[in-house]
PDB file of N, CA and C in Angstrom:
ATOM      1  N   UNK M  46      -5.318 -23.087 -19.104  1.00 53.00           N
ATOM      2  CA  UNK M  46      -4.457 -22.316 -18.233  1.00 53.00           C
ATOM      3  C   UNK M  46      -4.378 -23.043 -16.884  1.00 53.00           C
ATOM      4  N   UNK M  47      -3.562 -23.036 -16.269  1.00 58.00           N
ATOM      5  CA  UNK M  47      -3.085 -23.952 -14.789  1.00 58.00           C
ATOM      6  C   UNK M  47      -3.638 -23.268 -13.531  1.00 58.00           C
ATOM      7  N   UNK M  48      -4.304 -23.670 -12.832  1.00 57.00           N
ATOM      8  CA  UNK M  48      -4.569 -23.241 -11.758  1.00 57.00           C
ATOM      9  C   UNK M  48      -3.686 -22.549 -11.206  1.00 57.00           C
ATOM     10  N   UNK M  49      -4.086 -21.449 -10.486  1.00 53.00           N
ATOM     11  CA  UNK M  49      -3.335 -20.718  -9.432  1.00 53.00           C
ATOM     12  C   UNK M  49      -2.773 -21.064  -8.030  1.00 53.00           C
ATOM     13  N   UNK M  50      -1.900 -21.698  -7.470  1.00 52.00           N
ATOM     14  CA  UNK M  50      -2.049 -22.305  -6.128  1.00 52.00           C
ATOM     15  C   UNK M  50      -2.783 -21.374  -5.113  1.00 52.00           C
ATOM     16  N   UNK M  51      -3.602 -22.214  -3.968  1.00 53.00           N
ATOM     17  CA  UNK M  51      -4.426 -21.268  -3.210  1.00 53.00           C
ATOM     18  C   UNK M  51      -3.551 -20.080  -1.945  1.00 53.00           C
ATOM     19  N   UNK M  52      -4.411 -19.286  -1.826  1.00 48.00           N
ATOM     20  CA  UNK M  52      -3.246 -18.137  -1.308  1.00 48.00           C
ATOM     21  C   UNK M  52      -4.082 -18.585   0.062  1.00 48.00           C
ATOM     22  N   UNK M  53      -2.187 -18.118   0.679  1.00 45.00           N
ATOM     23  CA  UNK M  53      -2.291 -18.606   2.270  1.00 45.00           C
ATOM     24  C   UNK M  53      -3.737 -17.300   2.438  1.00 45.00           C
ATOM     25  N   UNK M  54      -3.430 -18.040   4.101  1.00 44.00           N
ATOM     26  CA  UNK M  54      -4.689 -17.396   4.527  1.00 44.00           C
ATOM     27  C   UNK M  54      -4.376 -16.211   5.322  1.00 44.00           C
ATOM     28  N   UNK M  55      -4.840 -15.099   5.713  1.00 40.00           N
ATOM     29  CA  UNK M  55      -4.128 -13.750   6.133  1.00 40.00           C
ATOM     30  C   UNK M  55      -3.274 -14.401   7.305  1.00 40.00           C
ATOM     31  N   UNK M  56      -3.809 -14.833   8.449  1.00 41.00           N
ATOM     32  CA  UNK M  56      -3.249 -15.144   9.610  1.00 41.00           C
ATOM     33  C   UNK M  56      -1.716 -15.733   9.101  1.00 41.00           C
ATOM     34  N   UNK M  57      -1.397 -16.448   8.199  1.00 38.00           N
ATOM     35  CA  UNK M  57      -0.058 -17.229   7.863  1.00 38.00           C
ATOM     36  C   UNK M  57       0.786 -16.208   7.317  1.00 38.00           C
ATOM     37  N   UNK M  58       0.411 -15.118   7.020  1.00 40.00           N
ATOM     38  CA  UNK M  58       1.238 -14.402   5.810  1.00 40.00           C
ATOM     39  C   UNK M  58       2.286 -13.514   6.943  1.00 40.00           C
ATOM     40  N   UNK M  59       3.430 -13.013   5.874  1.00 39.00           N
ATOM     41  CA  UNK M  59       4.149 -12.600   6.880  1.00 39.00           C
ATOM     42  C   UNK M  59       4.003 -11.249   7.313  1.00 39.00           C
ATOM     43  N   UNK M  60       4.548 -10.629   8.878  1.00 41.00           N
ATOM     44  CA  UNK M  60       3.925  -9.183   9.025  1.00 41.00           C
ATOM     45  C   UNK M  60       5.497  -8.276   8.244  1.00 41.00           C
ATOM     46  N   UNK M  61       4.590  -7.257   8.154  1.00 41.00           N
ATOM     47  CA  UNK M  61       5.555  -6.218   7.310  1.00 41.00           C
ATOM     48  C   UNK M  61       6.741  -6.104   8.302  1.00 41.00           C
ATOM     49  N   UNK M  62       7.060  -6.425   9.677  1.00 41.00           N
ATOM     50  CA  UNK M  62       8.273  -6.413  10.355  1.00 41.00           C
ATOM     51  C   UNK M  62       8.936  -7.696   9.556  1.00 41.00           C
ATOM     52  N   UNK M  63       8.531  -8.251   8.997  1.00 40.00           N
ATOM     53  CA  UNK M  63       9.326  -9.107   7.859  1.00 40.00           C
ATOM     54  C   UNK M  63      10.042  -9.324   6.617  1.00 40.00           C
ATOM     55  N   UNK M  64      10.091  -7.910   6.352  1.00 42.00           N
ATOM     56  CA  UNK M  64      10.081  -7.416   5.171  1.00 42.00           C
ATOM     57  C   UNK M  64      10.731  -6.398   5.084  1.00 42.00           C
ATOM     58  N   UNK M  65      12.233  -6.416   5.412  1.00 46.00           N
ATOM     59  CA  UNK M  65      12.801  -5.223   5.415  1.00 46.00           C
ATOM     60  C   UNK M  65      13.496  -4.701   4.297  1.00 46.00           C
ATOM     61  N   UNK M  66      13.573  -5.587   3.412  1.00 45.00           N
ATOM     62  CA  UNK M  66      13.660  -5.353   1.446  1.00 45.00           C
ATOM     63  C   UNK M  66      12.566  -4.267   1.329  1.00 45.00           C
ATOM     64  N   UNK M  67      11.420  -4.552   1.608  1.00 46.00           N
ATOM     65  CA  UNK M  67      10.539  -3.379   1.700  1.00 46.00           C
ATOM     66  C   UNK M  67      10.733  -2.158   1.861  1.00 46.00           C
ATOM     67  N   UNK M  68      11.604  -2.119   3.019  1.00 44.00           N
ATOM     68  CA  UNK M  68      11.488  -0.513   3.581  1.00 44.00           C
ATOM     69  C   UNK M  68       9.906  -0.566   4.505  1.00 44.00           C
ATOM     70  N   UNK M  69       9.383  -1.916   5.131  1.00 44.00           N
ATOM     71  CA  UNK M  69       8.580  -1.819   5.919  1.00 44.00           C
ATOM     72  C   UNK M  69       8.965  -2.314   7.431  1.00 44.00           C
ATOM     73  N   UNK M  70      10.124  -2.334   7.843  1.00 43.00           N
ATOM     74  CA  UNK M  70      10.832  -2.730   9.069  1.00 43.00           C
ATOM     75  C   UNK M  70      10.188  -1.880   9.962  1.00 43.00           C
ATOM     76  N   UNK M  71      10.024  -1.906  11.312  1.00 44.00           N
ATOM     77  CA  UNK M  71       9.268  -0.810  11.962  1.00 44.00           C
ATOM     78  C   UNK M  71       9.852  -0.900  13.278  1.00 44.00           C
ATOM     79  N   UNK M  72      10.344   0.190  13.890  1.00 48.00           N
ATOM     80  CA  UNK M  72      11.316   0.026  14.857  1.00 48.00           C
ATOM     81  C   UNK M  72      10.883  -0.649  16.117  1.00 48.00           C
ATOM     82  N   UNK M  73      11.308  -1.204  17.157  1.00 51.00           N
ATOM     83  CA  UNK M  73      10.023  -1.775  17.666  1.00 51.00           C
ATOM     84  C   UNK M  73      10.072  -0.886  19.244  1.00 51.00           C
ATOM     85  N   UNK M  74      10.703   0.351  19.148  1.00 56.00           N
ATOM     86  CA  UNK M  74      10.168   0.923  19.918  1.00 56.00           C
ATOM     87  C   UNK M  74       8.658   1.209  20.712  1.00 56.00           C
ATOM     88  N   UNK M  75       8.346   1.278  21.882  1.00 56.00           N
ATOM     89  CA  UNK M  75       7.115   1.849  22.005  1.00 56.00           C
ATOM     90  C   UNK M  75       6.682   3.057  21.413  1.00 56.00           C
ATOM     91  N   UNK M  76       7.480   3.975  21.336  1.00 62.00           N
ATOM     92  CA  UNK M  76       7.309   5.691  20.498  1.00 62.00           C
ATOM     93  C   UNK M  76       6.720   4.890  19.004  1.00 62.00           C
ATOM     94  N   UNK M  77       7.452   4.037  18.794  1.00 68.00           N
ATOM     95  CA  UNK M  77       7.217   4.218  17.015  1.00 68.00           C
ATOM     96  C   UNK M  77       5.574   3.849  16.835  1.00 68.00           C
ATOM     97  N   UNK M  78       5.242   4.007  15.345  1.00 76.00           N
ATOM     98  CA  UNK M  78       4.106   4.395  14.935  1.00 76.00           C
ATOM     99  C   UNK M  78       3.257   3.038  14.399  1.00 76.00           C
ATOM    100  N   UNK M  79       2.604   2.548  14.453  1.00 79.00           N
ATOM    101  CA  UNK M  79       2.001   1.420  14.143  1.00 79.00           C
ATOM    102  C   UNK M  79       1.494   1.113  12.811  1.00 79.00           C
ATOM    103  N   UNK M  80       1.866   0.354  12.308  1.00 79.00           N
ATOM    104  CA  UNK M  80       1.537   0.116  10.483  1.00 79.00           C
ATOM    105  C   UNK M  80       0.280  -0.339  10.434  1.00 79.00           C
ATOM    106  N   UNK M  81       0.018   0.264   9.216  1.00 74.00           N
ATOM    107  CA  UNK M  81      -1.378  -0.995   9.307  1.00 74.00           C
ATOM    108  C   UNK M  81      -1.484  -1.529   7.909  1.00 74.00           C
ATOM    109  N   UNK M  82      -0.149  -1.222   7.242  1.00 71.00           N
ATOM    110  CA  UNK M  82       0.215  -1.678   6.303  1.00 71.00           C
ATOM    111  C   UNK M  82       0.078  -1.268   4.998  1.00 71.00           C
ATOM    112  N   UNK M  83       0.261  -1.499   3.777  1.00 71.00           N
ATOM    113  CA  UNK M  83      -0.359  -0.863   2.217  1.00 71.00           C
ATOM    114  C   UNK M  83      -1.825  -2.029   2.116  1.00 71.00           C
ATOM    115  N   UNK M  84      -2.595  -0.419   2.506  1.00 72.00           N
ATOM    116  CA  UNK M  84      -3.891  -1.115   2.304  1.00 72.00           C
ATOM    117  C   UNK M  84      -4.243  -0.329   1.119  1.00 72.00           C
ATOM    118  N   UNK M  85      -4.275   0.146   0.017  1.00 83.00           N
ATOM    119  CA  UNK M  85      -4.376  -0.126  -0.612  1.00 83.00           C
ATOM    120  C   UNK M  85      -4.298  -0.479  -2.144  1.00 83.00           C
ATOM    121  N   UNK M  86      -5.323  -0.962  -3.211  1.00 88.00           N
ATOM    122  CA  UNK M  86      -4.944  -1.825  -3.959  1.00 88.00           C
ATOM    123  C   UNK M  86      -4.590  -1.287  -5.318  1.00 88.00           C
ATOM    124  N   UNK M  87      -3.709  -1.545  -6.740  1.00 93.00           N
ATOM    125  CA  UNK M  87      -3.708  -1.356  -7.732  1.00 93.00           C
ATOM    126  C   UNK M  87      -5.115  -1.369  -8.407  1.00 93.00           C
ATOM    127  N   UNK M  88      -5.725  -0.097  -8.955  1.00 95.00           N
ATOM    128  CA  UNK M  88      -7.038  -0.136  -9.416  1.00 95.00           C
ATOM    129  C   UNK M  88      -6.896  -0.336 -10.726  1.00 95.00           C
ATOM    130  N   UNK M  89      -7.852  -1.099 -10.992  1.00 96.00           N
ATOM    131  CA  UNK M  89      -8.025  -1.794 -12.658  1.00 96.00           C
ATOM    132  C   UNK M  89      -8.039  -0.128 -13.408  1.00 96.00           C
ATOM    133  N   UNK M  90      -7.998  -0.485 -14.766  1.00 96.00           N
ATOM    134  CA  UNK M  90      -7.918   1.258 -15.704  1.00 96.00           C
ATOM    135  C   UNK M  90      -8.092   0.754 -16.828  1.00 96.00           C
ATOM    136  N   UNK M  91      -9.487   1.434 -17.263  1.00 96.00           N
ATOM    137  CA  UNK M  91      -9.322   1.513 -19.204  1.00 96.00           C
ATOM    138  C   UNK M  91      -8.053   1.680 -19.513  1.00 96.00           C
ATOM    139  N   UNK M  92      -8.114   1.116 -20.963  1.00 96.00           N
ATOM    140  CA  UNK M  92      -6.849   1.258 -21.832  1.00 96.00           C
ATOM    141  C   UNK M  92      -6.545   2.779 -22.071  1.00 96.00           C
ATOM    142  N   UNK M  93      -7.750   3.447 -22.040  1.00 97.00           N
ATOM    143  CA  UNK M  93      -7.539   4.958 -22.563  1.00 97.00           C
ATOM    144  C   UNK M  93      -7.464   5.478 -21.564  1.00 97.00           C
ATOM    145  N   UNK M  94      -7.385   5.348 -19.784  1.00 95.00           N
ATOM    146  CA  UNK M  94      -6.635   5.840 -19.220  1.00 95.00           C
ATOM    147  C   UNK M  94      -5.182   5.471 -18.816  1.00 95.00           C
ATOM    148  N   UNK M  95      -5.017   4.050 -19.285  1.00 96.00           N
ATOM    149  CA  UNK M  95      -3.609   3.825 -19.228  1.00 96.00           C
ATOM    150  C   UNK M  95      -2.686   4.541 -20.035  1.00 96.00           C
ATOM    151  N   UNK M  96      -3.244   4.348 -21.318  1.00 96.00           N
ATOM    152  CA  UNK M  96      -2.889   5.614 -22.297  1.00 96.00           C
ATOM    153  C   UNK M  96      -2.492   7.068 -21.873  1.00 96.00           C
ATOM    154  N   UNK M  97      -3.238   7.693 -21.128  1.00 95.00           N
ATOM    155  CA  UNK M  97      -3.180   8.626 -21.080  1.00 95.00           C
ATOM    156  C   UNK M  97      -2.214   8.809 -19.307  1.00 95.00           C
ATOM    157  N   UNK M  98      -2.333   8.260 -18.440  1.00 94.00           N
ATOM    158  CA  UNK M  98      -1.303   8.294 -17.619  1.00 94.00           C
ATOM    159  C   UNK M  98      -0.304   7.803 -17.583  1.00 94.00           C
ATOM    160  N   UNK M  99       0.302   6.899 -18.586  1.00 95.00           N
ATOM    161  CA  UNK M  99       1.483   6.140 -18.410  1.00 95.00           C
ATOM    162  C   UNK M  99       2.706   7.254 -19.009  1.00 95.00           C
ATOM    163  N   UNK M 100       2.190   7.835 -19.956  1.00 95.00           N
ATOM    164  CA  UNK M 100       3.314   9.173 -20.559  1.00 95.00           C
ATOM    165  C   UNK M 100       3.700  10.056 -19.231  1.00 95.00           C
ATOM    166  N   UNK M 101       2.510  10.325 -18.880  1.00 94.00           N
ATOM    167  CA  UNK M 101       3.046  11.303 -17.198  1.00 94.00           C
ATOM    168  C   UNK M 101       3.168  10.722 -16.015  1.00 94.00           C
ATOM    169  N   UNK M 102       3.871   9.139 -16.414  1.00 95.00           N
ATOM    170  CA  UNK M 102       4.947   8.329 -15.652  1.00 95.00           C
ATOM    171  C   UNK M 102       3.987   7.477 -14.591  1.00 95.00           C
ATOM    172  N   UNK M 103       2.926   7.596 -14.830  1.00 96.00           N
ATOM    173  CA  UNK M 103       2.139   6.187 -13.703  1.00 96.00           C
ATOM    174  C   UNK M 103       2.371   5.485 -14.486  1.00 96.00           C
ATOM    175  N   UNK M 104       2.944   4.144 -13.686  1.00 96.00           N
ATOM    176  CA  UNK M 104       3.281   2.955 -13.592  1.00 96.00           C
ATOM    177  C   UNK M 104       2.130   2.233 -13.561  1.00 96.00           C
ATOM    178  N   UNK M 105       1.637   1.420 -14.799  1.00 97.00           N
ATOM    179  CA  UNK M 105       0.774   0.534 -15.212  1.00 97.00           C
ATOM    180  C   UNK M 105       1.372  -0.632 -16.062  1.00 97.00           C
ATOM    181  N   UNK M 106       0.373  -1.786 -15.464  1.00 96.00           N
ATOM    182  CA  UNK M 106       0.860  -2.871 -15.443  1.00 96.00           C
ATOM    183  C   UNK M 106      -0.807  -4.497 -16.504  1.00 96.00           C
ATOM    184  N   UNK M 107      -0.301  -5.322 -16.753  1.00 96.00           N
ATOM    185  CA  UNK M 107      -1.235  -5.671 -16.981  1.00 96.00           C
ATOM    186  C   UNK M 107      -1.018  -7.023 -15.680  1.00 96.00           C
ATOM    187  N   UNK M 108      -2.550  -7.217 -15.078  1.00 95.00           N
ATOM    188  CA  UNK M 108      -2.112  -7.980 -14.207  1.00 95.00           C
ATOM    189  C   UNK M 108      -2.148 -10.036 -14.855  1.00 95.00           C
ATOM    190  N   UNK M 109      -2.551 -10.750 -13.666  1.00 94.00           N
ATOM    191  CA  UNK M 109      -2.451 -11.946 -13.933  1.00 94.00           C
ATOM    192  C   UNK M 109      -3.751 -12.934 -14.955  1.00 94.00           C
ATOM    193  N   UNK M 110      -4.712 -11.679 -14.441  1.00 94.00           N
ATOM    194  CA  UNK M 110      -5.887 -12.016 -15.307  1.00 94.00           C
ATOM    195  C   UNK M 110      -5.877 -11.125 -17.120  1.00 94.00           C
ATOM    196  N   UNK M 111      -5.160 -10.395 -17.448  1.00 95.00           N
ATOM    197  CA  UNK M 111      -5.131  -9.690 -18.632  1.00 95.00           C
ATOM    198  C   UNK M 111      -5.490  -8.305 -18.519  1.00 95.00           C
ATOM    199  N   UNK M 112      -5.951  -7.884 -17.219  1.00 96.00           N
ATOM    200  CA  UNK M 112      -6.306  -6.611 -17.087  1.00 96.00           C
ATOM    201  C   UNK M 112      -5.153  -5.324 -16.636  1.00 96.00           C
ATOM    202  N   UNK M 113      -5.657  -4.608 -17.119  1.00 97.00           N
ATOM    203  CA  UNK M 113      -4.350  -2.927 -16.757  1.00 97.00           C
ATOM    204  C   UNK M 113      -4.846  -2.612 -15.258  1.00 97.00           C
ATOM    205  N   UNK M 114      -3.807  -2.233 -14.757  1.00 96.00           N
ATOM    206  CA  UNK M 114      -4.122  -1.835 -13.156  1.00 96.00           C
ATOM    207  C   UNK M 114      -2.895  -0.709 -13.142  1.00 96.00           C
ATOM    208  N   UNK M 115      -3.498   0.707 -12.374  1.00 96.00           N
ATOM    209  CA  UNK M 115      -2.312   1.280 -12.248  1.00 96.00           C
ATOM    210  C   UNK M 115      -1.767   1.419 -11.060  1.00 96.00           C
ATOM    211  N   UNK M 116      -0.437   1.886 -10.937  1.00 95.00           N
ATOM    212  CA  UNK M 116       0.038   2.319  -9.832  1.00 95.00           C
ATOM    213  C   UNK M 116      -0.986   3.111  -8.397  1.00 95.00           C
ATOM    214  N   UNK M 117      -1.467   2.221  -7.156  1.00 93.00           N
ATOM    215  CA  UNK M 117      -1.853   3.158  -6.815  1.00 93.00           C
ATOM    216  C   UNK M 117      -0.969   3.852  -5.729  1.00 93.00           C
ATOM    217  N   UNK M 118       0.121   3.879  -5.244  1.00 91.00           N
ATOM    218  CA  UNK M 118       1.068   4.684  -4.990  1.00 91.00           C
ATOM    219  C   UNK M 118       1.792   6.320  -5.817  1.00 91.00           C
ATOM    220  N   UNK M 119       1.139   5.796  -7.089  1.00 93.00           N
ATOM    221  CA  UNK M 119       1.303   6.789  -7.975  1.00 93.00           C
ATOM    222  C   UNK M 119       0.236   7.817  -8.008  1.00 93.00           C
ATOM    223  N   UNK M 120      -0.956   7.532  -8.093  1.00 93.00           N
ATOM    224  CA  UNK M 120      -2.349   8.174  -8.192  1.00 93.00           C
ATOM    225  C   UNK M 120      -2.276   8.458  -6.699  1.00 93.00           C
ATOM    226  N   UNK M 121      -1.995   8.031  -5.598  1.00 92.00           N
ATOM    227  CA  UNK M 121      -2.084   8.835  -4.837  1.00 92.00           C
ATOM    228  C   UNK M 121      -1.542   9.711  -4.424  1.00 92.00           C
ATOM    229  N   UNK M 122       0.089  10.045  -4.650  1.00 92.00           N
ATOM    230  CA  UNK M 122       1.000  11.157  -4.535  1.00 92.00           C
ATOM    231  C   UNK M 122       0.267  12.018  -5.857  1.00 92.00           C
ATOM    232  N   UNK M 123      -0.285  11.742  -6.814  1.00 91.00           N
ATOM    233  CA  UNK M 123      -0.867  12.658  -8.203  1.00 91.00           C
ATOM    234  C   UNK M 123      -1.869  13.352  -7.608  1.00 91.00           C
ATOM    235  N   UNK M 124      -2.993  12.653  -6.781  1.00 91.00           N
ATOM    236  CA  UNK M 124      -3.665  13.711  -6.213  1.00 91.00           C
ATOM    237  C   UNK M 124      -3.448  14.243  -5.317  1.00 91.00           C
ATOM    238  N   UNK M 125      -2.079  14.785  -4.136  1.00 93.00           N
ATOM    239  CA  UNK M 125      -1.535  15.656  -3.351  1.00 93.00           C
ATOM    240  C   UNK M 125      -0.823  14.502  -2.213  1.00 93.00           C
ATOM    241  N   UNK M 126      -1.220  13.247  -1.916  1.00 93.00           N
ATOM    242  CA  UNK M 126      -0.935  12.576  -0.911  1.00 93.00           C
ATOM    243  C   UNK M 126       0.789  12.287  -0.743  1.00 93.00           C
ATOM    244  N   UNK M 127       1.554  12.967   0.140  1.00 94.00           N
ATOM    245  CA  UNK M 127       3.076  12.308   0.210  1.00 94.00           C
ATOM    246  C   UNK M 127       2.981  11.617   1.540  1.00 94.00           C
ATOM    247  N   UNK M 128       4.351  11.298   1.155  1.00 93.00           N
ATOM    248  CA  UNK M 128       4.790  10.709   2.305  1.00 93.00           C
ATOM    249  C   UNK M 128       5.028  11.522   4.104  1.00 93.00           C
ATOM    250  N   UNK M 129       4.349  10.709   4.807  1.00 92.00           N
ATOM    251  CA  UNK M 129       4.325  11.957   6.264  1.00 92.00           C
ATOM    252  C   UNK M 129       3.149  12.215   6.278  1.00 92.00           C
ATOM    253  N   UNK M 130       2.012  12.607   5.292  1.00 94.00           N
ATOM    254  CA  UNK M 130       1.243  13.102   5.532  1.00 94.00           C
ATOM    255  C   UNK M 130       0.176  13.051   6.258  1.00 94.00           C
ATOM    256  N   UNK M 131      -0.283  14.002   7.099  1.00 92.00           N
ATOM    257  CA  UNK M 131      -1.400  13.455   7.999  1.00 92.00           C
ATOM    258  C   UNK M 131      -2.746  13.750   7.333  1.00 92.00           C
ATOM    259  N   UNK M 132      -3.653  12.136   7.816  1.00 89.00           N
ATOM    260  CA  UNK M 132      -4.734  11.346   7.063  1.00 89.00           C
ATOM    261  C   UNK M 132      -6.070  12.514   7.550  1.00 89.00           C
ATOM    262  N   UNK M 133      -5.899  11.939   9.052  1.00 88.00           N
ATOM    263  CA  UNK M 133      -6.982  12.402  10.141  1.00 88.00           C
ATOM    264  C   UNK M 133      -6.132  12.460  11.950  1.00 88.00           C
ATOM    265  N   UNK M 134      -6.630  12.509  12.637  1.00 88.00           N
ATOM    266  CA  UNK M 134      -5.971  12.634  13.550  1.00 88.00           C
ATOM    267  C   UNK M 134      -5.414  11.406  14.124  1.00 88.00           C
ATOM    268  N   UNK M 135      -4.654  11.211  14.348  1.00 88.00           N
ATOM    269  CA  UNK M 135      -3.425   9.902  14.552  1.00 88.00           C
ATOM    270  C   UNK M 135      -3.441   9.266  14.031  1.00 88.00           C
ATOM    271  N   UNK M 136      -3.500   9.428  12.076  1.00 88.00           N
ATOM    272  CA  UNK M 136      -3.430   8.524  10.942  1.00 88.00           C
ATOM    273  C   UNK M 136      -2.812   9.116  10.159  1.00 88.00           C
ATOM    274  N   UNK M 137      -1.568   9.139   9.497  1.00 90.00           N
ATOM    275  CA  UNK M 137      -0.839   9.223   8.559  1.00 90.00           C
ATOM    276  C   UNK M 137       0.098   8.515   7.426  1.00 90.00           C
ATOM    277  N   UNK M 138       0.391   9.548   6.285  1.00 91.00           N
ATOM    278  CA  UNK M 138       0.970   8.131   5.490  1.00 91.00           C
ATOM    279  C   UNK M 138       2.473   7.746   6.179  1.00 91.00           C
ATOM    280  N   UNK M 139       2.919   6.824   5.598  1.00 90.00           N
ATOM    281  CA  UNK M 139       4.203   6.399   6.411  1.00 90.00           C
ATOM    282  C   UNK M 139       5.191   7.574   5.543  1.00 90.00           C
ATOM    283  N   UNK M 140       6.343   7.219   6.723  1.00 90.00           N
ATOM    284  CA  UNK M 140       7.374   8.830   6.300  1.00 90.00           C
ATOM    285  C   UNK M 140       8.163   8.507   5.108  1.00 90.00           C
ATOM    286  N   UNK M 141       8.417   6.910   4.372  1.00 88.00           N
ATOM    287  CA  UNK M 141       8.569   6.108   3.684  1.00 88.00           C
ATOM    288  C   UNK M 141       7.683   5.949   2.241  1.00 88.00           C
ATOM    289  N   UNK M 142       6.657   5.388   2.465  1.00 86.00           N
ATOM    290  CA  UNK M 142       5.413   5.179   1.246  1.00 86.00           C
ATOM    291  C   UNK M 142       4.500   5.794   1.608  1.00 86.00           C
ATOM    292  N   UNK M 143       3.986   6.564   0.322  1.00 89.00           N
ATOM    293  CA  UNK M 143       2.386   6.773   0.563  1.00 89.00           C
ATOM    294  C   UNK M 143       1.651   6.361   0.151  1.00 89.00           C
ATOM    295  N   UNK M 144       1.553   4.636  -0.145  1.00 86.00           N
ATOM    296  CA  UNK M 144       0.830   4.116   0.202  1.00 86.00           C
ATOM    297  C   UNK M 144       0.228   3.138   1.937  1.00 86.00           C
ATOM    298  N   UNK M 145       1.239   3.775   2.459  1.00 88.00           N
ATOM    299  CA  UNK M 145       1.392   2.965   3.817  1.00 88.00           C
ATOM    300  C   UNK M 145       0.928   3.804   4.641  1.00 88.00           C
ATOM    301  N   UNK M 146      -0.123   3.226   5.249  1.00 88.00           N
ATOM    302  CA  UNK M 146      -0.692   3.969   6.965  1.00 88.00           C
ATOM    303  C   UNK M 146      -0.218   3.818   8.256  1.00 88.00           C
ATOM    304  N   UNK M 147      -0.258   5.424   8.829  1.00 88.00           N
ATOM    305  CA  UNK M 147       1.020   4.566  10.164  1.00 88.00           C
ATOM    306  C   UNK M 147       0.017   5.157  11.217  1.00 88.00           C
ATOM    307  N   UNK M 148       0.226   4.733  12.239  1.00 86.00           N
ATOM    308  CA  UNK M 148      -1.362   5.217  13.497  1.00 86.00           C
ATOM    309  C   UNK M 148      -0.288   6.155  14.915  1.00 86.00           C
ATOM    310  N   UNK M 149      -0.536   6.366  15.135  1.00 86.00           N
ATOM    311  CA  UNK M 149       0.262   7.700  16.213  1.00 86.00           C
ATOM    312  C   UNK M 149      -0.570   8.302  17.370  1.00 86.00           C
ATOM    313  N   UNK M 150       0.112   8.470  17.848  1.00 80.00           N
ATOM    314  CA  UNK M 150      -0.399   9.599  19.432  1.00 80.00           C
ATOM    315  C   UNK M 150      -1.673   8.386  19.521  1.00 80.00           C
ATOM    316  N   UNK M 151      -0.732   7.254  20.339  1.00 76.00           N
ATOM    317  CA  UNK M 151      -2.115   6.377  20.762  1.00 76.00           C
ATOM    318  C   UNK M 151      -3.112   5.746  20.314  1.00 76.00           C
ATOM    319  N   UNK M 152      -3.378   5.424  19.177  1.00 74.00           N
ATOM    320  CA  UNK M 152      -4.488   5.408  17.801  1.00 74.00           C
ATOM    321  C   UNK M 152      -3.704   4.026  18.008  1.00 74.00           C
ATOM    322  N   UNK M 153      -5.157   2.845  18.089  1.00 70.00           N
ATOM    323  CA  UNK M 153      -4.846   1.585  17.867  1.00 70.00           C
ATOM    324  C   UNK M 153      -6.225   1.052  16.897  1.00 70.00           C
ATOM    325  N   UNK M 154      -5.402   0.069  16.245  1.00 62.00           N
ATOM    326  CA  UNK M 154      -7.013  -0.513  15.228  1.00 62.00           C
ATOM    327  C   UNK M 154      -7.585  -1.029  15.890  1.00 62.00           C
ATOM    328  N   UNK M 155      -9.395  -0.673  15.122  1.00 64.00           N
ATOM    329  CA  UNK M 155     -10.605  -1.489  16.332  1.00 64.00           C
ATOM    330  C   UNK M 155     -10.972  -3.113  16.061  1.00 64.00           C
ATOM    331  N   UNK M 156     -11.230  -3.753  16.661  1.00 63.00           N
ATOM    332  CA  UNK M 156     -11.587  -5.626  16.252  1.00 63.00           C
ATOM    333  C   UNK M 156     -12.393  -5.288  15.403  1.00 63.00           C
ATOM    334  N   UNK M 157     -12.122  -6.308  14.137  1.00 56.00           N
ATOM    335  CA  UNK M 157     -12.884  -6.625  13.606  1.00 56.00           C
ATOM    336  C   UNK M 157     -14.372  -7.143  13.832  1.00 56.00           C
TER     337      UNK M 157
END
């Protein structure tokens, strides 16, 4: 099997204001809400839960290594999460995806 070419490094990659195919454009008002992007990831899944969620429409996939991963945009609106919704206090999902976190009323990320 052929090597994978190596993946840029975070700093090179592009920011979601790049990406407006997305639906991740972000206005660049000061009011607007700060992304912190789709953090997170498609979780790997037995076959017998792929089985069993793909009929009640989660979107599962096999990935690059041979493994099933499902939707996690899906599993998270399945367990109550929409879009808008507030996380914790000045963290919510975006009004767009719920997989996307948006930060509000002043809420900035801390340094790594």
């Amino acid at each position: 099997m052929p090597t994978p070419p190596p993946r840029q490094p975070l700093q090179t990659r592009p920011r979601p204001l790049d990406h407006p195919h997305r639906h991740l454009r972000l206005t660049r008002s000061p009011a607007a809400p700060i992304s912190a992007g789709s953090v997170f990831l498609n979780p790997l899944v037995a076959a017998t839960q792929a089985a069993r969620w793909s009929p009640a429409g989660c979107p599962v996939h096999t990935d690059s290594d041979g493994q099933l991963r499902a939707s996690a945009g899906w599993l998270l609106e399945h367990v109550g999460y929409r879009p808008g919704q507030k996380i914790t206090d000045g963290v919510r999902c975006s009004e767009r995806r719920t997989l996307t976190l948006t930060a509000h009323n002043g809420v900035r990320p801390s340094p790594h």
